[in-house]
């Protein structure tokens, strides 16, 4: 398990995948978007503009609007612009912040179960994520909003690291619950294990992006 602290700055490439449904409850990957270089360029420019707008403003209403962007525009619209971006790029990192918030807001009860199952083992990540005690459904939603808000009115790398820590706690909780369900419900246990592995990868990507931001290399 790796955690890091927090500062500022702006990576890219493009791939093409057939879109598939987003399953926020299970944090399964969302692939969307179109093909060529102009789409990639637009994704990077939009991400830079969004972050710059939030960080240049002292108006909390602006921050709230940016946090609720997926609520108003639809997560699919954000996915179409950013989901194909490399994970370790500014648009890729922003996509993960928005997608993780959406997953939490849409099913906070289940996420809180995962989080509680992982927090005692992932104690450092629990502290970095910053969930209130006890971490119930409302606390999960509040934390998800606070993490994304911090990308605009706080330190961007800290927001990425808090999100990574959140992923690690939830992933460990999923792995713990998978161990408990291994004999009684093998299919469910396999799905939890798969999702846990995906979340650990997301955490690693977010931590890498946070470090790149501090070095001025997150494009």
PDB file of C-alpha atoms in Angstrom:
ATOM      1  CA  UNK A   1       0.000   0.000   0.000  1.00  0.00           C
ATOM      2  CA  UNK A   2       1.435   3.382  -0.873  1.00  0.00           C
ATOM      3  CA  UNK A   3       0.307   6.828   0.208  1.00  0.00           C
ATOM      4  CA  UNK A   4       1.793  10.200  -0.583  1.00  0.00           C
ATOM      5  CA  UNK A   5       1.096  13.872   0.362  1.00  0.00           C
ATOM      6  CA  UNK A   6       0.477  17.269  -1.698  1.00  0.00           C
ATOM      7  CA  UNK A   7       0.864  20.916  -5.144  1.00  0.00           C
ATOM      8  CA  UNK A   8       0.387  21.697  -8.899  1.00  0.00           C
ATOM      9  CA  UNK A   9       0.691  21.425 -12.939  1.00  0.00           C
ATOM     10  CA  UNK A  10      -0.433  19.387 -16.358  1.00  0.00           C
ATOM     11  CA  UNK A  11       0.352  13.632 -20.313  1.00  0.00           C
ATOM     12  CA  UNK A  12      -1.598  12.162 -23.272  1.00  0.00           C
ATOM     13  CA  UNK A  13      -2.189   9.475 -25.938  1.00  0.00           C
ATOM     14  CA  UNK A  14      -5.348   8.083 -27.376  1.00  0.00           C
ATOM     15  CA  UNK A  15      -6.914   4.684 -27.746  1.00  0.00           C
ATOM     16  CA  UNK A  16     -10.157   3.483 -29.217  1.00  0.00           C
ATOM     17  CA  UNK A  17     -12.477   1.063 -27.478  1.00  0.00           C
ATOM     18  CA  UNK A  18     -16.055   0.112 -28.086  1.00  0.00           C
ATOM     19  CA  UNK A  19     -18.214   1.832 -25.450  1.00  0.00           C
ATOM     20  CA  UNK A  20     -19.675  -0.378 -22.750  1.00  0.00           C
ATOM     21  CA  UNK A  21     -22.030   0.306 -19.835  1.00  0.00           C
ATOM     22  CA  UNK A  22     -20.787   1.935 -16.651  1.00  0.00           C
ATOM     23  CA  UNK A  23     -21.544  -0.023 -13.476  1.00  0.00           C
ATOM     24  CA  UNK A  24     -20.834   2.505 -10.708  1.00  0.00           C
ATOM     25  CA  UNK A  25     -21.978   0.190  -7.924  1.00  0.00           C
ATOM     26  CA  UNK A  26     -19.062  -2.108  -8.627  1.00  0.00           C
ATOM     27  CA  UNK A  27     -16.578   0.506  -9.862  1.00  0.00           C
ATOM     28  CA  UNK A  28     -16.301  -1.282 -13.176  1.00  0.00           C
ATOM     29  CA  UNK A  29     -14.449   0.539 -15.975  1.00  0.00           C
ATOM     30  CA  UNK A  30     -16.262   2.756 -18.418  1.00  0.00           C
ATOM     31  CA  UNK A  31     -14.997   3.045 -21.958  1.00  0.00           C
ATOM     32  CA  UNK A  32     -16.463   5.694 -24.161  1.00  0.00           C
ATOM     33  CA  UNK A  33     -15.512   8.362 -26.631  1.00  0.00           C
ATOM     34  CA  UNK A  34     -14.435   8.534 -30.215  1.00  0.00           C
ATOM     35  CA  UNK A  35     -11.319   8.012 -32.241  1.00  0.00           C
ATOM     36  CA  UNK A  36      -8.644  10.432 -33.370  1.00  0.00           C
ATOM     37  CA  UNK A  37      -6.073  12.952 -32.258  1.00  0.00           C
ATOM     38  CA  UNK A  38      -8.407  15.931 -32.339  1.00  0.00           C
ATOM     39  CA  UNK A  39     -10.621  14.251 -29.752  1.00  0.00           C
ATOM     40  CA  UNK A  40      -7.586  13.645 -27.554  1.00  0.00           C
ATOM     41  CA  UNK A  41      -6.487  17.259 -27.940  1.00  0.00           C
ATOM     42  CA  UNK A  42      -9.976  18.505 -27.097  1.00  0.00           C
ATOM     43  CA  UNK A  43     -10.060  16.284 -23.995  1.00  0.00           C
ATOM     44  CA  UNK A  44      -6.786  17.706 -22.717  1.00  0.00           C
ATOM     45  CA  UNK A  45      -7.777  21.309 -23.449  1.00  0.00           C
ATOM     46  CA  UNK A  46     -11.157  20.861 -21.745  1.00  0.00           C
ATOM     47  CA  UNK A  47      -9.536  19.290 -18.677  1.00  0.00           C
ATOM     48  CA  UNK A  48      -6.986  22.089 -18.429  1.00  0.00           C
ATOM     49  CA  UNK A  49      -9.689  24.733 -18.788  1.00  0.00           C
ATOM     50  CA  UNK A  50     -11.900  23.089 -16.174  1.00  0.00           C
ATOM     51  CA  UNK A  51      -9.142  22.789 -13.586  1.00  0.00           C
ATOM     52  CA  UNK A  52      -7.907  26.313 -14.310  1.00  0.00           C
ATOM     53  CA  UNK A  53     -11.399  27.737 -13.963  1.00  0.00           C
ATOM     54  CA  UNK A  54     -11.928  26.078 -10.616  1.00  0.00           C
ATOM     55  CA  UNK A  55      -8.529  26.987  -9.214  1.00  0.00           C
ATOM     56  CA  UNK A  56      -8.687  30.594 -10.410  1.00  0.00           C
ATOM     57  CA  UNK A  57     -12.050  31.207  -8.731  1.00  0.00           C
ATOM     58  CA  UNK A  58     -12.684  31.982  -5.070  1.00  0.00           C
ATOM     59  CA  UNK A  59     -16.436  31.605  -5.519  1.00  0.00           C
ATOM     60  CA  UNK A  60     -17.767  28.472  -3.751  1.00  0.00           C
ATOM     61  CA  UNK A  61     -20.706  28.458  -6.192  1.00  0.00           C
ATOM     62  CA  UNK A  62     -18.279  27.843  -9.056  1.00  0.00           C
ATOM     63  CA  UNK A  63     -16.711  24.949  -7.150  1.00  0.00           C
ATOM     64  CA  UNK A  64     -20.136  23.450  -6.432  1.00  0.00           C
ATOM     65  CA  UNK A  65     -21.109  23.675 -10.105  1.00  0.00           C
ATOM     66  CA  UNK A  66     -17.887  21.935 -11.130  1.00  0.00           C
ATOM     67  CA  UNK A  67     -18.393  19.193  -8.545  1.00  0.00           C
ATOM     68  CA  UNK A  68     -21.948  18.612  -9.780  1.00  0.00           C
ATOM     69  CA  UNK A  69     -20.970  18.725 -13.453  1.00  0.00           C
ATOM     70  CA  UNK A  70     -21.715  15.019 -13.954  1.00  0.00           C
ATOM     71  CA  UNK A  71     -25.061  15.400 -12.174  1.00  0.00           C
ATOM     72  CA  UNK A  72     -26.107  18.125 -14.596  1.00  0.00           C
ATOM     73  CA  UNK A  73     -24.453  17.009 -17.840  1.00  0.00           C
ATOM     74  CA  UNK A  74     -24.636  13.263 -17.252  1.00  0.00           C
ATOM     75  CA  UNK A  75     -21.686  11.000 -16.509  1.00  0.00           C
ATOM     76  CA  UNK A  76     -21.884   9.664 -20.071  1.00  0.00           C
ATOM     77  CA  UNK A  77     -21.087  13.122 -21.452  1.00  0.00           C
ATOM     78  CA  UNK A  78     -17.955  13.337 -19.317  1.00  0.00           C
ATOM     79  CA  UNK A  79     -17.019   9.780 -20.255  1.00  0.00           C
ATOM     80  CA  UNK A  80     -17.368  10.602 -23.932  1.00  0.00           C
ATOM     81  CA  UNK A  81     -14.805  13.360 -23.544  1.00  0.00           C
ATOM     82  CA  UNK A  82     -12.353  11.843 -21.054  1.00  0.00           C
ATOM     83  CA  UNK A  83     -12.792   8.093 -20.534  1.00  0.00           C
ATOM     84  CA  UNK A  84     -10.497   7.221 -23.446  1.00  0.00           C
ATOM     85  CA  UNK A  85      -7.687   9.435 -22.129  1.00  0.00           C
ATOM     86  CA  UNK A  86      -4.656   7.708 -20.636  1.00  0.00           C
ATOM     87  CA  UNK A  87      -5.161   7.007 -16.937  1.00  0.00           C
ATOM     88  CA  UNK A  88      -2.033   8.947 -16.055  1.00  0.00           C
ATOM     89  CA  UNK A  89      -3.009  12.203 -17.715  1.00  0.00           C
ATOM     90  CA  UNK A  90      -5.003  15.219 -16.549  1.00  0.00           C
ATOM     91  CA  UNK A  91      -8.248  14.254 -18.353  1.00  0.00           C
ATOM     92  CA  UNK A  92      -7.761  10.625 -17.299  1.00  0.00           C
ATOM     93  CA  UNK A  93      -7.314  11.652 -13.668  1.00  0.00           C
ATOM     94  CA  UNK A  94     -10.331  13.963 -13.786  1.00  0.00           C
ATOM     95  CA  UNK A  95     -12.455  11.195 -15.304  1.00  0.00           C
ATOM     96  CA  UNK A  96     -11.537   8.911 -12.412  1.00  0.00           C
ATOM     97  CA  UNK A  97     -12.378  11.580  -9.834  1.00  0.00           C
ATOM     98  CA  UNK A  98     -15.810  12.156 -11.399  1.00  0.00           C
ATOM     99  CA  UNK A  99     -16.516   8.453 -11.935  1.00  0.00           C
ATOM    100  CA  UNK A 100     -15.588   7.536  -8.364  1.00  0.00           C
ATOM    101  CA  UNK A 101     -17.789  10.305  -6.997  1.00  0.00           C
ATOM    102  CA  UNK A 102     -20.674   9.113  -9.199  1.00  0.00           C
ATOM    103  CA  UNK A 103     -20.198   5.539  -7.999  1.00  0.00           C
ATOM    104  CA  UNK A 104     -20.329   6.679  -4.396  1.00  0.00           C
ATOM    105  CA  UNK A 105     -23.278   9.054  -4.779  1.00  0.00           C
ATOM    106  CA  UNK A 106     -25.328   6.437  -6.631  1.00  0.00           C
ATOM    107  CA  UNK A 107     -24.813   3.647  -4.100  1.00  0.00           C
ATOM    108  CA  UNK A 108     -23.403   5.039  -0.853  1.00  0.00           C
ATOM    109  CA  UNK A 109     -24.757   2.206   1.290  1.00  0.00           C
ATOM    110  CA  UNK A 110     -22.846  -0.491  -0.563  1.00  0.00           C
ATOM    111  CA  UNK A 111     -19.710   1.661  -0.759  1.00  0.00           C
ATOM    112  CA  UNK A 112     -19.895   2.294   2.995  1.00  0.00           C
ATOM    113  CA  UNK A 113     -20.038  -1.476   3.587  1.00  0.00           C
ATOM    114  CA  UNK A 114     -16.867  -1.925   1.532  1.00  0.00           C
ATOM    115  CA  UNK A 115     -15.189   1.024   3.227  1.00  0.00           C
ATOM    116  CA  UNK A 116     -15.966  -0.204   6.751  1.00  0.00           C
ATOM    117  CA  UNK A 117     -14.689  -3.667   5.837  1.00  0.00           C
ATOM    118  CA  UNK A 118     -11.333  -2.243   4.717  1.00  0.00           C
ATOM    119  CA  UNK A 119     -10.639   0.723   6.983  1.00  0.00           C
ATOM    120  CA  UNK A 120      -9.215  -1.084  10.010  1.00  0.00           C
ATOM    121  CA  UNK A 121      -6.604  -2.881   7.917  1.00  0.00           C
ATOM    122  CA  UNK A 122      -5.865   0.052   5.587  1.00  0.00           C
ATOM    123  CA  UNK A 123      -5.442   2.466   8.472  1.00  0.00           C
ATOM    124  CA  UNK A 124      -3.121   4.929   6.727  1.00  0.00           C
ATOM    125  CA  UNK A 125      -5.322   5.084   3.639  1.00  0.00           C
ATOM    126  CA  UNK A 126      -8.353   5.538   5.886  1.00  0.00           C
ATOM    127  CA  UNK A 127      -6.752   8.615   7.436  1.00  0.00           C
ATOM    128  CA  UNK A 128      -5.676  10.033   4.050  1.00  0.00           C
ATOM    129  CA  UNK A 129      -9.139   9.505   2.551  1.00  0.00           C
ATOM    130  CA  UNK A 130     -10.594  11.526   5.403  1.00  0.00           C
ATOM    131  CA  UNK A 131     -13.976   9.916   5.988  1.00  0.00           C
ATOM    132  CA  UNK A 132     -15.938  11.036   9.028  1.00  0.00           C
ATOM    133  CA  UNK A 133     -16.684   8.506  11.752  1.00  0.00           C
ATOM    134  CA  UNK A 134     -18.608   6.312  11.636  1.00  0.00           C
ATOM    135  CA  UNK A 135     -18.293   5.971   7.831  1.00  0.00           C
ATOM    136  CA  UNK A 136     -21.900   5.434   6.843  1.00  0.00           C
ATOM    137  CA  UNK A 137     -23.699   6.232   3.579  1.00  0.00           C
ATOM    138  CA  UNK A 138     -24.000   9.979   4.257  1.00  0.00           C
ATOM    139  CA  UNK A 139     -20.338  10.173   5.231  1.00  0.00           C
ATOM    140  CA  UNK A 140     -19.363   8.459   1.973  1.00  0.00           C
ATOM    141  CA  UNK A 141     -21.304  11.019  -0.073  1.00  0.00           C
ATOM    142  CA  UNK A 142     -19.843  13.916   1.911  1.00  0.00           C
ATOM    143  CA  UNK A 143     -16.323  12.589   1.450  1.00  0.00           C
ATOM    144  CA  UNK A 144     -16.835  12.049  -2.292  1.00  0.00           C
ATOM    145  CA  UNK A 145     -17.982  15.663  -2.685  1.00  0.00           C
ATOM    146  CA  UNK A 146     -15.131  16.953  -0.549  1.00  0.00           C
ATOM    147  CA  UNK A 147     -12.471  15.072  -2.515  1.00  0.00           C
ATOM    148  CA  UNK A 148     -13.690  16.349  -5.889  1.00  0.00           C
ATOM    149  CA  UNK A 149     -14.204  19.840  -4.474  1.00  0.00           C
ATOM    150  CA  UNK A 150     -10.577  19.806  -3.301  1.00  0.00           C
ATOM    151  CA  UNK A 151      -9.422  19.355  -6.894  1.00  0.00           C
ATOM    152  CA  UNK A 152     -10.716  22.876  -7.560  1.00  0.00           C
ATOM    153  CA  UNK A 153     -10.511  24.791  -4.284  1.00  0.00           C
ATOM    154  CA  UNK A 154      -7.581  22.961  -2.660  1.00  0.00           C
ATOM    155  CA  UNK A 155      -4.458  21.182  -3.828  1.00  0.00           C
ATOM    156  CA  UNK A 156      -5.089  19.046  -6.903  1.00  0.00           C
ATOM    157  CA  UNK A 157      -2.512  16.405  -5.962  1.00  0.00           C
ATOM    158  CA  UNK A 158      -4.015  16.063  -2.498  1.00  0.00           C
ATOM    159  CA  UNK A 159      -7.441  15.449  -4.047  1.00  0.00           C
ATOM    160  CA  UNK A 160      -5.911  12.730  -6.245  1.00  0.00           C
ATOM    161  CA  UNK A 161      -4.202  11.114  -3.273  1.00  0.00           C
ATOM    162  CA  UNK A 162      -7.349  11.218  -1.145  1.00  0.00           C
ATOM    163  CA  UNK A 163      -9.236   9.550  -3.981  1.00  0.00           C
ATOM    164  CA  UNK A 164      -6.464   6.941  -4.320  1.00  0.00           C
ATOM    165  CA  UNK A 165      -6.611   6.258  -0.582  1.00  0.00           C
ATOM    166  CA  UNK A 166     -10.396   5.905  -0.789  1.00  0.00           C
ATOM    167  CA  UNK A 167      -9.934   3.359  -3.604  1.00  0.00           C
ATOM    168  CA  UNK A 168      -7.446   1.383  -1.525  1.00  0.00           C
ATOM    169  CA  UNK A 169      -9.735   1.192   1.506  1.00  0.00           C
ATOM    170  CA  UNK A 170     -12.719   0.132  -0.611  1.00  0.00           C
ATOM    171  CA  UNK A 171     -10.578  -2.361  -2.551  1.00  0.00           C
ATOM    172  CA  UNK A 172      -9.333  -3.956   0.646  1.00  0.00           C
ATOM    173  CA  UNK A 173     -12.893  -4.110   1.931  1.00  0.00           C
ATOM    174  CA  UNK A 174     -14.009  -5.840  -1.254  1.00  0.00           C
ATOM    175  CA  UNK A 175     -11.133  -8.329  -0.966  1.00  0.00           C
ATOM    176  CA  UNK A 176     -12.009  -9.005   2.673  1.00  0.00           C
ATOM    177  CA  UNK A 177     -15.671  -9.592   1.860  1.00  0.00           C
ATOM    178  CA  UNK A 178     -14.659 -11.781  -1.085  1.00  0.00           C
ATOM    179  CA  UNK A 179     -12.680 -14.017   1.276  1.00  0.00           C
ATOM    180  CA  UNK A 180     -15.743 -14.367   3.477  1.00  0.00           C
ATOM    181  CA  UNK A 181     -18.019 -15.203   0.543  1.00  0.00           C
ATOM    182  CA  UNK A 182     -15.612 -17.558  -1.217  1.00  0.00           C
ATOM    183  CA  UNK A 183     -17.352 -20.768  -0.137  1.00  0.00           C
ATOM    184  CA  UNK A 184     -20.966 -19.584   0.104  1.00  0.00           C
ATOM    185  CA  UNK A 185     -21.116 -17.550  -3.139  1.00  0.00           C
ATOM    186  CA  UNK A 186     -18.164 -18.162  -5.422  1.00  0.00           C
ATOM    187  CA  UNK A 187     -19.497 -15.973  -8.253  1.00  0.00           C
ATOM    188  CA  UNK A 188     -19.986 -12.975  -5.977  1.00  0.00           C
ATOM    189  CA  UNK A 189     -16.571 -13.516  -4.403  1.00  0.00           C
ATOM    190  CA  UNK A 190     -14.918 -13.590  -7.843  1.00  0.00           C
ATOM    191  CA  UNK A 191     -16.617 -10.366  -8.846  1.00  0.00           C
ATOM    192  CA  UNK A 192     -15.559  -8.619  -5.641  1.00  0.00           C
ATOM    193  CA  UNK A 193     -11.986  -9.808  -6.141  1.00  0.00           C
ATOM    194  CA  UNK A 194     -11.931  -8.578  -9.734  1.00  0.00           C
ATOM    195  CA  UNK A 195     -13.328  -5.194  -8.741  1.00  0.00           C
ATOM    196  CA  UNK A 196     -10.824  -4.958  -5.904  1.00  0.00           C
ATOM    197  CA  UNK A 197      -7.946  -5.484  -8.329  1.00  0.00           C
ATOM    198  CA  UNK A 198      -9.347  -2.825 -10.656  1.00  0.00           C
ATOM    199  CA  UNK A 199      -9.627  -0.344  -7.813  1.00  0.00           C
ATOM    200  CA  UNK A 200      -6.033  -0.952  -6.728  1.00  0.00           C
ATOM    201  CA  UNK A 201      -4.962  -0.180 -10.306  1.00  0.00           C
ATOM    202  CA  UNK A 202      -7.056   3.000 -10.207  1.00  0.00           C
ATOM    203  CA  UNK A 203      -5.386   3.973  -6.931  1.00  0.00           C
ATOM    204  CA  UNK A 204      -1.939   3.460  -8.484  1.00  0.00           C
ATOM    205  CA  UNK A 205      -2.897   5.595 -11.498  1.00  0.00           C
ATOM    206  CA  UNK A 206      -4.188   8.387  -9.249  1.00  0.00           C
ATOM    207  CA  UNK A 207      -1.032   8.302  -7.111  1.00  0.00           C
ATOM    208  CA  UNK A 208       1.116   8.468 -10.238  1.00  0.00           C
ATOM    209  CA  UNK A 209      -0.952  11.413 -11.509  1.00  0.00           C
ATOM    210  CA  UNK A 210      -0.555  13.204  -8.172  1.00  0.00           C
ATOM    211  CA  UNK A 211       3.213  12.861  -8.354  1.00  0.00           C
ATOM    212  CA  UNK A 212       3.237  14.027 -11.986  1.00  0.00           C
ATOM    213  CA  UNK A 213       1.183  17.097 -10.982  1.00  0.00           C
ATOM    214  CA  UNK A 214       3.744  18.017  -8.331  1.00  0.00           C
ATOM    215  CA  UNK A 215       6.520  17.717 -10.911  1.00  0.00           C
ATOM    216  CA  UNK A 216       4.591  19.862 -13.387  1.00  0.00           C
ATOM    217  CA  UNK A 217       4.248  16.898 -15.759  1.00  0.00           C
ATOM    218  CA  UNK A 218       0.519  16.110 -15.659  1.00  0.00           C
ATOM    219  CA  UNK A 219      -0.798  17.213 -19.057  1.00  0.00           C
TER     220      UNK A 219
END
